[in-house]
Amino acid sequence: MKRVVIIGGGITGLSAAFSLQNKIDEEQLPASVTLVEASERLGGKIETIHRDGFVIERGPDSYLGRKKSMTKLIEQLGMEDNLVHNHTGQAYILHGRKLHPMPEGAVMGIPTKLTPFISSGLFSMRGKARAGLDLILPKSDAQGDQSVGAFFKRRLGNEVVENLIEPLLSGIYAGNIDRISLQSTFPQFKNIESEYRSLILGMKQTRPPKKKNHSSKGVFMTLKTGLSSLVEELERNLGKRMEIKKGTAVTHLQKGENDYLLQLEDGSSIQADQVIVAAPGRKAGSFFKKEIRERIGNVPATSVATIAMAFPASAIPHDLNGTGFVVSKKSPYTITACTWTHQKWPHTTPTGSVLLRCYVGREHEQAIVEESDAFILSKVLDDLNQIMGVQGKPDFYYVTRWRKAMPQYIVGHQENIAHVQSLLEKDYPGVQLIGASFDGIGLPDCVVAGEKAAERAVKMIRTC
Ligand SMILES: Cc1cc2nc3c(=O)[nH]c(=O)nc-3n(C[C@H](O)[C@H](O)[C@H](O)COP(=O)(O)OP(=O)(O)OC[C@H]3O[C@@H](n4cnc5c(N)ncnc54)[C@H](O)[C@@H]3O)c2cc1C
């Protein structure tokens, strides 16, 4: 009987566990799986709160629907009736002290429609003219990786990057686009440049045509009952089929002659033939020898906090016609983004109420995350008052700190991780290292990473 241990019960570890257990059952393989999770609850960064009819996500609130793995997992668990798309609406960029509508047709900040771009107040005439140079600039012959900032600045100029692309990307990575790797985050844009030379022309060519009977369904999806309900369903399903140990961390991974011994915080130990490490980077690194640990340590991570606030509708003097805004670095505010959750996800909020969720913290502004809840709230309310005229205090609020939780794939990330993987294969056969610090931060990417790890684990079980 082969024993596989999965370390970490976030979405990556859970996906690995579900996929692996399914394969073991289908093929009746002589193997057992144990999932070890440090905290008392599964889900990792996924955490939903239900209160007074509100559905509040403390971490991720949705996923990109075109990446099918999450939807497939939800369907496998019979939860598809619970799926919902976001409501679409105007998104804004806060630049200086003003909310500017995102120019229509801008895809990740790249203009594909001329008129909305020309008439946008986000850029000066000079900035618009500079972006237009993309139409005639030759393609770059740069080989290897480069930063997202350098790539887009060369094609579209500094202004479009600073006022539009940077705030949009910051919303996803909370990082510095002059350090983030193009190859690891948006390789498709390099491919578009290679094929079409101009990003603007390439994006126009490659955008899927608008469907007839175009509905207002958004591109993001989530579960009406909150993302934690997926975790609960996975736990229910897996709990009957494998051992799940919660509330105790793996502290050491010791290599034996043909297997591994895992020491747990509660003093127990587990023998394993294979180990799938799905804990976040810096924790995962601690299990391995110096060279691997240091290379994993080279993946920096940013701390952020989310602040979810429930207000009566009367606290918002203006009609919020849209889904929220991201904040450019040149704005004098603490918040980096704000989702008008009741508009984007109406199922989350009872009628007559408003649910706003703001972010604070980004690469050079992480100190705010360590402030008290009351301090963070007062900063956020001050900003919201100036930006949107929000009056008074929320009926209730939740501040959630995510320390070193947003991995930064800096230039050279893929090479660094490929090296880590080759060292693992050589020095720790049967151990896999997966998760958001390495293979993609989106929930669907984590699900795919878990599934691929399960496939590799099954291959090893079959050949033993
Ligand atoms: C605020 C925020 C908002 C986000 N929004 C979105 C979004 O809207 N859409 C999207 O697609 N993605 C989003 N992301 C990214 C996404 O949530 C994460 O990339 C993903 O949840 C990571 O899952 P994971 O399983 O790899 O790691 P985690 O969720 O971090 O899980 C790792 C688990 O390992 C456990 N662990 C750690 N050490 C040990 C140990 N020694 N022994 C045992 N267990 C251990 C931890 O307790 C944890 O439960 C967001 C992230 C954050 C922080």
Coordinates of C-alpha atoms and ligand atoms in Angstrom, one line a residue:
M1 CA 0.0 0.0 0.0
K2 CA 1.5 3.3 -1.1
R3 CA 0.9 6.3 1.2
V4 CA 0.6 9.9 -0.2
V5 CA 0.6 12.9 2.1
I6 CA -0.7 16.2 1.0
I7 CA 0.5 19.2 3.0
G8 CA -1.9 22.2 3.0
G9 CA -5.6 22.2 2.6
G10 CA -6.1 25.4 0.5
I11 CA -7.7 25.0 -2.9
T12 CA -4.4 23.6 -4.4
G13 CA -4.1 20.8 -1.8
L14 CA -7.9 20.1 -1.9
S15 CA -7.9 19.9 -5.7
A16 CA -4.9 17.5 -5.6
A17 CA -6.6 15.4 -2.9
F18 CA -9.9 15.2 -4.8
S19 CA -8.4 14.4 -8.1
L20 CA -6.0 11.8 -6.6
Q21 CA -8.6 10.1 -4.5
N22 CA -10.9 9.9 -7.6
K23 CA -8.2 8.2 -9.6
I24 CA -7.3 5.8 -6.8
D25 CA -10.9 4.8 -6.5
E26 CA -11.5 4.5 -10.2
E27 CA -8.4 2.4 -10.8
Q28 CA -8.6 0.6 -7.4
L29 CA -5.0 1.5 -6.8
P30 CA -3.2 0.2 -3.7
A31 CA -2.8 3.7 -2.2
S32 CA -4.1 5.9 0.6
V33 CA -4.1 9.6 0.9
T34 CA -3.7 11.8 4.0
L35 CA -4.3 15.6 3.9
V36 CA -2.6 17.6 6.7
E37 CA -3.8 21.2 7.3
A38 CA -2.1 23.5 9.9
S39 CA -5.2 25.5 10.8
E40 CA -8.5 24.3 12.2
R41 CA -10.3 24.9 8.9
L42 CA -9.7 24.0 5.3
G43 CA -9.7 26.5 2.5
G44 CA -6.6 28.5 3.1
K45 CA -7.3 31.9 1.5
I46 CA -10.9 31.0 0.7
E47 CA -13.0 32.2 3.6
T48 CA -16.7 33.3 3.5
I49 CA -18.7 34.9 6.2
H50 CA -22.5 34.9 6.3
R51 CA -24.1 37.6 8.4
D52 CA -27.5 39.2 8.4
G53 CA -28.2 38.1 4.8
F54 CA -24.8 39.2 3.5
V55 CA -22.3 36.9 1.8
I56 CA -18.8 38.3 2.5
E57 CA -15.6 36.9 1.1
R58 CA -12.5 37.7 3.2
G59 CA -10.1 36.5 0.4
P60 CA -10.9 35.6 -3.2
D61 CA -14.4 36.5 -4.3
S62 CA -14.6 34.9 -7.7
Y63 CA -12.6 33.3 -10.6
L64 CA -12.2 33.9 -14.3
G65 CA -14.8 31.8 -15.9
R66 CA -12.9 31.2 -19.2
K67 CA -10.4 29.1 -17.2
K68 CA -12.6 26.0 -16.9
S69 CA -11.0 24.0 -14.1
M70 CA -12.9 25.6 -11.2
T71 CA -16.3 25.2 -13.0
K72 CA -15.4 21.6 -13.8
L73 CA -14.6 20.9 -10.1
I74 CA -17.8 22.6 -9.0
E75 CA -19.8 20.5 -11.5
Q76 CA -18.1 17.3 -10.4
L77 CA -19.4 18.1 -6.9
G78 CA -22.9 18.7 -8.2
M79 CA -22.9 22.4 -7.2
E80 CA -23.4 23.9 -10.7
D81 CA -26.8 25.3 -9.8
N82 CA -25.1 27.5 -7.3
L83 CA -22.9 29.2 -9.9
V84 CA -23.4 32.8 -10.7
H85 CA -21.7 35.3 -13.1
N86 CA -20.9 38.9 -12.1
H87 CA -23.1 41.7 -13.1
T88 CA -21.3 43.9 -15.6
G89 CA -21.1 47.6 -15.3
Q90 CA -18.8 50.5 -15.6
A91 CA -15.5 50.1 -13.9
Y92 CA -13.4 53.1 -12.9
I93 CA -9.8 54.2 -12.4
L94 CA -9.1 56.6 -9.7
H95 CA -6.4 58.9 -11.0
G96 CA -5.5 62.0 -9.0
R97 CA -8.7 62.7 -7.1
K98 CA -11.1 61.8 -9.9
L99 CA -12.9 58.6 -10.9
H100 CA -12.4 58.1 -14.6
P101 CA -14.5 55.5 -16.5
M102 CA -12.4 52.7 -17.8
P103 CA -12.2 53.4 -21.6
E104 CA -14.6 51.1 -23.4
G105 CA -12.8 48.4 -25.4
A106 CA -9.6 48.6 -23.2
V107 CA -8.4 45.0 -22.7
M108 CA -6.0 44.9 -19.8
G109 CA -5.4 48.5 -20.5
I110 CA -4.7 48.1 -24.2
P111 CA -7.0 50.3 -26.3
T112 CA -9.0 48.4 -29.0
K113 CA -11.5 51.2 -29.7
L114 CA -10.3 54.6 -30.7
T115 CA -13.1 57.0 -29.7
P116 CA -13.4 56.1 -26.0
F117 CA -9.6 56.1 -25.7
I118 CA -9.2 59.6 -27.3
S119 CA -12.1 61.1 -25.3
S120 CA -10.8 59.6 -21.9
G121 CA -9.7 62.1 -19.3
L122 CA -7.2 59.6 -18.0
F123 CA -4.4 60.6 -20.4
S124 CA -3.0 63.8 -21.8
M125 CA -2.9 64.4 -25.6
R126 CA 0.8 63.6 -25.5
G127 CA 0.1 60.3 -23.7
K128 CA -2.6 59.4 -26.2
A129 CA -0.2 60.2 -29.1
R130 CA 2.5 58.1 -27.5
A131 CA 0.2 55.1 -27.1
G132 CA -0.7 55.5 -30.8
L133 CA 3.0 54.9 -31.7
D134 CA 2.3 51.3 -30.9
L135 CA 0.7 51.1 -34.4
I136 CA 4.0 51.8 -36.1
L137 CA 6.7 50.7 -33.7
P138 CA 8.7 47.6 -34.8
K139 CA 8.5 44.5 -32.6
S140 CA 11.2 44.0 -30.1
D141 CA 13.8 41.4 -30.6
A142 CA 14.2 41.0 -26.8
Q143 CA 14.9 37.4 -25.9
G144 CA 14.0 35.8 -22.6
D145 CA 11.9 37.3 -19.8
Q146 CA 11.3 41.0 -19.2
S147 CA 9.2 43.0 -16.8
V148 CA 5.5 43.8 -17.5
G149 CA 6.3 47.5 -17.0
A150 CA 9.2 47.6 -19.5
F151 CA 7.2 45.8 -22.1
F152 CA 4.1 47.9 -22.0
K153 CA 6.0 51.2 -21.5
R154 CA 8.0 50.4 -24.7
R155 CA 4.8 49.8 -26.7
L156 CA 2.3 52.2 -25.2
G157 CA 4.4 54.8 -23.3
N158 CA 4.6 55.6 -19.6
E159 CA 1.3 57.4 -19.2
V160 CA -1.0 54.6 -20.3
V161 CA 1.0 52.2 -18.2
E162 CA 1.0 54.4 -15.0
N163 CA -2.6 55.6 -15.3
L164 CA -4.3 52.4 -16.6
I165 CA -2.3 49.2 -16.9
E166 CA -0.4 49.5 -13.5
P167 CA -3.6 50.1 -11.4
L168 CA -5.3 47.2 -13.2
L169 CA -2.4 44.8 -12.6
S170 CA -1.9 46.1 -9.1
G171 CA -5.4 45.0 -8.4
I172 CA -4.4 41.4 -9.2
Y173 CA -0.8 41.2 -8.0
A174 CA -0.4 44.0 -5.5
G175 CA 3.1 44.3 -6.9
N176 CA 5.5 46.4 -8.8
I177 CA 5.0 46.0 -12.6
D178 CA 8.6 47.0 -13.2
R179 CA 9.6 43.8 -11.4
I180 CA 6.8 41.4 -12.4
S181 CA 7.6 38.9 -15.1
L182 CA 5.8 39.1 -18.4
Q183 CA 6.6 35.5 -19.2
S184 CA 5.0 34.3 -16.0
T185 CA 1.9 36.5 -15.9
F186 CA 0.9 37.7 -19.4
P187 CA 2.9 35.7 -22.0
Q188 CA 0.0 36.2 -24.5
F189 CA 1.0 39.8 -25.0
K190 CA 4.5 38.9 -26.0
N191 CA 3.0 36.4 -28.4
I192 CA 0.7 39.1 -29.8
E193 CA 3.6 41.4 -30.4
S194 CA 5.6 38.6 -32.1
E195 CA 2.7 37.8 -34.4
Y196 CA 1.0 41.2 -35.1
R197 CA 3.8 43.6 -34.1
S198 CA 1.2 46.2 -32.7
L199 CA -0.6 45.3 -29.5
I200 CA -3.6 47.5 -30.4
L201 CA -4.0 45.8 -33.9
G202 CA -3.2 42.4 -32.4
M203 CA -5.8 42.7 -29.7
K204 CA -8.4 43.9 -32.2
Q205 CA -7.7 40.8 -34.3
T206 CA -7.7 38.3 -31.5
R207 CA -10.6 39.4 -29.4
P208 CA -13.5 37.0 -29.8
P209 CA -16.4 38.6 -31.7
K210 CA -19.3 39.8 -29.5
K211 CA -22.0 37.1 -29.4
K212 CA -25.4 37.9 -30.9
N213 CA -28.0 38.3 -28.1
H214 CA -25.1 39.5 -26.0
S215 CA -26.1 39.1 -22.4
S216 CA -24.8 41.2 -19.5
K217 CA -23.1 38.2 -18.0
G218 CA -19.7 39.0 -16.7
V219 CA -16.5 37.1 -17.2
F220 CA -16.1 36.2 -13.5
M221 CA -18.0 33.4 -11.6
T222 CA -18.6 32.5 -8.0
L223 CA -20.9 30.5 -5.8
K224 CA -24.0 32.1 -4.5
T225 CA -23.5 30.6 -1.1
G226 CA -19.8 31.8 -1.0
L227 CA -16.6 30.1 -2.1
S228 CA -16.3 28.4 1.3
S229 CA -19.3 26.2 0.3
L230 CA -17.0 24.6 -2.3
V231 CA -14.4 23.9 0.4
E232 CA -17.2 22.5 2.7
E233 CA -18.4 20.2 -0.1
L234 CA -14.9 19.0 -0.8
E235 CA -14.4 18.3 2.9
R236 CA -17.7 16.4 3.1
N237 CA -16.7 14.4 0.0
L238 CA -13.1 13.7 1.0
G239 CA -13.8 13.1 4.7
K240 CA -15.5 9.8 3.8
R241 CA -12.7 8.6 1.6
M242 CA -9.4 9.7 3.1
E243 CA -7.8 10.9 6.4
I244 CA -7.9 14.7 6.9
K245 CA -5.8 16.0 9.8
K246 CA -6.7 19.6 10.7
G247 CA -5.2 21.9 13.3
T248 CA -1.6 20.5 13.1
A249 CA 1.2 21.7 10.9
V250 CA 3.9 19.6 9.3
T251 CA 7.1 20.8 10.9
H252 CA 9.7 18.6 9.3
L253 CA 10.1 16.5 6.2
Q254 CA 12.8 13.9 6.8
K255 CA 14.1 11.8 3.9
G256 CA 14.6 8.1 4.6
E257 CA 16.1 5.5 2.3
N258 CA 13.0 5.0 0.2
D259 CA 10.4 7.1 1.9
Y260 CA 9.8 10.2 4.0
L261 CA 8.9 10.8 7.6
L262 CA 6.8 13.9 8.3
Q263 CA 6.9 15.3 11.8
L264 CA 3.7 17.1 12.9
E265 CA 3.2 19.9 15.4
D266 CA 1.1 17.7 17.6
G267 CA 4.0 15.3 18.1
S268 CA 2.8 12.6 15.8
S269 CA 4.5 11.5 12.6
I270 CA 3.5 10.0 9.3
Q271 CA 5.4 7.8 6.9
A272 CA 4.9 8.7 3.2
D273 CA 6.0 7.3 -0.1
Q274 CA 5.0 10.5 -1.8
V275 CA 4.5 14.0 -0.6
I276 CA 2.6 16.8 -2.3
V277 CA 3.5 20.1 -0.7
A278 CA 0.7 22.6 -1.3
A279 CA 1.7 25.0 1.5
P280 CA 2.6 28.6 0.5
G281 CA 6.1 29.3 -0.7
R282 CA 8.0 30.4 2.4
K283 CA 6.4 27.7 4.6
A284 CA 7.0 25.1 1.9
G285 CA 10.7 26.2 1.6
S286 CA 11.4 25.3 5.2
F287 CA 11.1 21.6 4.5
F288 CA 14.0 21.5 2.1
K289 CA 17.8 21.9 2.0
K290 CA 19.4 25.3 1.7
E291 CA 19.6 25.7 -2.1
I292 CA 15.9 24.9 -2.6
R293 CA 14.9 27.0 0.4
E294 CA 16.8 30.0 -0.9
R295 CA 15.4 29.7 -4.4
I296 CA 11.9 29.5 -3.0
G297 CA 12.7 32.4 -0.8
N298 CA 13.4 34.4 -4.0
V299 CA 9.7 34.5 -4.7
P300 CA 8.7 37.6 -2.8
A301 CA 5.1 38.0 -1.5
T302 CA 3.2 41.2 -0.6
S303 CA 0.9 41.7 2.3
V304 CA -2.6 43.2 1.8
A305 CA -5.7 43.6 3.8
T306 CA -9.4 43.5 2.7
I307 CA -12.0 45.6 4.4
A308 CA -15.6 44.6 3.8
M309 CA -18.2 47.1 5.0
A310 CA -22.0 46.9 5.2
F311 CA -23.9 50.2 5.0
P312 CA -27.5 51.2 4.7
A313 CA -28.1 52.4 1.2
S314 CA -28.6 56.0 2.6
A315 CA -24.9 56.2 3.5
I316 CA -24.1 56.5 -0.2
P317 CA -25.3 59.9 -1.5
H318 CA -24.7 59.2 -5.2
D319 CA -26.1 56.4 -7.2
L320 CA -23.2 54.0 -7.6
N321 CA -23.6 53.1 -11.2
G322 CA -20.8 50.6 -11.7
T323 CA -18.8 47.8 -10.2
G324 CA -15.9 49.6 -8.5
F325 CA -12.5 51.2 -9.1
V326 CA -8.8 50.6 -8.9
V327 CA -6.5 53.3 -7.7
S328 CA -3.4 54.7 -9.6
K329 CA -0.2 55.2 -7.6
K330 CA -0.5 58.9 -8.3
S331 CA -3.7 59.2 -6.2
P332 CA -3.3 60.5 -2.6
Y333 CA -5.3 57.6 -1.0
T334 CA -4.6 54.6 1.2
I335 CA -7.0 52.2 -0.6
T336 CA -5.7 50.5 -3.7
A337 CA -9.1 49.2 -5.0
C338 CA -12.8 49.1 -4.1
T339 CA -15.4 46.7 -5.3
W340 CA -19.0 47.8 -5.1
T341 CA -19.9 44.3 -4.2
H342 CA -23.7 44.8 -4.0
Q343 CA -23.6 45.9 -7.6
K344 CA -21.1 43.4 -9.0
W345 CA -22.6 40.5 -7.0
P346 CA -26.2 41.4 -6.1
H347 CA -26.7 38.0 -4.3
T348 CA -24.3 39.1 -1.6
T349 CA -26.3 41.9 -0.2
P350 CA -29.9 42.3 1.1
T351 CA -32.1 44.9 -0.6
G352 CA -31.7 48.4 0.9
S353 CA -28.0 47.8 1.8
V354 CA -24.7 48.4 0.3
L355 CA -21.6 46.2 0.6
L356 CA -18.2 47.7 -0.3
R357 CA -14.9 45.8 -0.2
C358 CA -11.7 47.8 -0.3
Y359 CA -8.0 46.7 -0.4
V360 CA -5.1 48.3 1.3
G361 CA -1.4 47.4 0.9
R362 CA 0.9 47.1 -2.1
E363 CA 4.6 46.7 -2.6
H364 CA 5.8 49.9 -1.0
E365 CA 2.8 50.5 1.2
Q366 CA 2.5 47.3 3.3
A367 CA 2.9 48.9 6.7
I368 CA -0.8 49.8 6.8
V369 CA -1.7 46.1 6.9
E370 CA -0.1 45.9 10.5
E371 CA -2.2 48.8 11.8
S372 CA -5.2 48.2 14.1
D373 CA -8.6 47.5 12.6
A374 CA -9.9 50.8 13.8
F375 CA -7.0 52.7 12.2
I376 CA -7.4 50.9 8.9
L377 CA -11.2 51.5 8.9
S378 CA -10.8 55.2 9.6
K379 CA -8.3 55.6 6.7
V380 CA -10.6 53.7 4.4
L381 CA -13.7 55.7 5.4
D382 CA -11.8 58.9 5.0
D383 CA -10.9 57.9 1.5
L384 CA -14.4 56.8 0.6
N385 CA -15.8 60.0 2.0
Q386 CA -13.5 62.0 -0.3
I387 CA -13.9 59.8 -3.3
M388 CA -17.6 58.8 -3.2
G389 CA -19.1 61.0 -0.4
V390 CA -19.7 57.9 1.8
Q391 CA -21.2 59.2 5.0
G392 CA -20.9 57.8 8.6
K393 CA -19.8 54.4 9.8
P394 CA -20.7 51.0 8.4
D395 CA -23.2 48.8 10.3
F396 CA -20.5 46.3 10.6
Y397 CA -17.1 45.6 9.0
Y398 CA -14.4 43.0 8.7
V399 CA -10.7 43.7 8.3
T400 CA -8.8 40.6 7.0
R401 CA -5.0 40.7 6.9
W402 CA -3.3 38.6 4.3
R403 CA 0.4 38.6 5.3
K404 CA 2.9 37.8 2.5
A405 CA 0.0 36.3 0.7
M406 CA 0.3 37.7 -2.8
P407 CA 3.2 35.9 -4.5
Q408 CA 5.2 38.1 -6.9
Y409 CA 6.4 36.4 -10.0
I410 CA 9.4 38.6 -10.7
V411 CA 11.5 38.5 -13.9
G412 CA 13.1 35.1 -14.1
H413 CA 10.4 33.3 -12.1
Q414 CA 10.0 30.4 -14.5
E415 CA 13.7 29.8 -14.7
N416 CA 14.0 29.9 -10.9
I417 CA 11.1 27.5 -10.4
A418 CA 12.2 25.1 -13.1
H419 CA 15.6 24.9 -11.3
V420 CA 13.8 24.2 -8.0
Q421 CA 11.8 21.4 -9.7
S422 CA 14.9 19.9 -11.1
L423 CA 16.6 20.0 -7.7
L424 CA 13.5 18.4 -6.1
E425 CA 13.5 15.6 -8.7
K426 CA 17.1 14.8 -7.9
D427 CA 17.2 15.2 -4.2
Y428 CA 13.6 14.5 -3.1
P429 CA 12.2 11.9 -5.5
G430 CA 8.4 11.5 -5.0
V431 CA 8.0 15.0 -3.5
Q432 CA 6.0 17.6 -5.5
L433 CA 5.8 21.3 -4.8
I434 CA 2.7 23.1 -6.1
G435 CA 0.5 26.1 -5.4
A436 CA 0.1 29.8 -5.9
S437 CA 3.7 30.7 -5.1
F438 CA 4.8 28.7 -8.2
D439 CA 2.3 27.8 -10.8
G440 CA -0.3 30.7 -11.2
I441 CA -2.2 32.6 -8.5
G442 CA -5.7 32.4 -9.8
L443 CA -8.1 29.8 -8.2
P444 CA -8.4 27.9 -11.5
D445 CA -4.6 27.8 -11.9
C446 CA -4.4 26.3 -8.4
V447 CA -7.0 23.7 -9.3
V448 CA -5.0 22.7 -12.4
A449 CA -1.8 22.5 -10.4
G450 CA -3.5 20.1 -8.0
E451 CA -4.9 18.0 -10.8
K452 CA -1.5 17.7 -12.5
A453 CA 0.2 16.8 -9.2
A454 CA -2.5 14.0 -8.8
E455 CA -1.7 12.7 -12.3
R456 CA 2.0 12.6 -11.6
A457 CA 1.3 10.9 -8.2
V458 CA -0.8 8.2 -9.9
K459 CA 1.9 7.6 -12.5
M460 CA 4.4 7.0 -9.6
I461 CA 2.0 4.7 -7.8
R462 CA 1.4 2.6 -11.0
T463 CA 5.1 2.2 -11.7
C464 CA 6.1 1.2 -8.1
Ligands
LIG1 C1 -7.0 38.9 -0.7 C2 -6.9 38.0 -1.8 C3 -7.9 38.0 -2.8 C4 -7.8 37.1 -3.9 N1 -8.7 37.2 -4.9 C5 -8.7 36.3 -5.8 C6 -9.8 36.2 -6.7 O1 -10.8 36.9 -6.6 N2 -9.8 35.2 -7.7 C7 -8.7 34.3 -7.8 O2 -8.8 33.5 -8.7 N3 -7.7 34.4 -7.0 C8 -7.7 35.3 -6.0 N4 -6.6 35.3 -5.1 C9 -5.6 34.3 -5.2 C10 -6.0 32.9 -4.6 O3 -6.9 33.1 -3.5 C11 -4.9 32.1 -4.1 O4 -3.8 32.1 -5.0 C12 -5.3 30.7 -3.7 O5 -6.4 30.7 -2.9 C13 -4.1 30.0 -3.1 O6 -4.5 28.7 -2.8 P1 -3.4 27.7 -2.2 O7 -4.1 26.4 -1.9 O8 -2.2 27.5 -3.2 O9 -2.8 28.4 -0.9 P2 -3.5 28.7 0.5 O10 -4.9 29.1 0.2 O11 -2.6 29.7 1.1 O12 -3.5 27.3 1.2 C14 -2.3 26.8 1.8 C15 -2.7 26.0 3.0 O13 -1.6 25.4 3.6 C16 -1.7 25.4 5.0 N5 -0.3 25.2 5.5 C17 0.7 26.1 5.5 N6 1.8 25.6 6.1 C18 1.4 24.3 6.5 C19 2.1 23.3 7.1 N7 3.4 23.4 7.5 N8 1.5 22.1 7.4 C20 0.2 21.9 7.0 N9 -0.5 22.9 6.4 C21 0.1 24.1 6.1 C22 -2.3 26.8 5.3 O14 -2.8 26.8 6.6 C23 -3.3 26.9 4.2 O15 -4.5 26.4 4.5 C24 -6.7 36.2 -4.0 C25 -5.7 36.1 -2.9 C26 -5.9 37.0 -1.9 C27 -4.8 36.9 -0.7

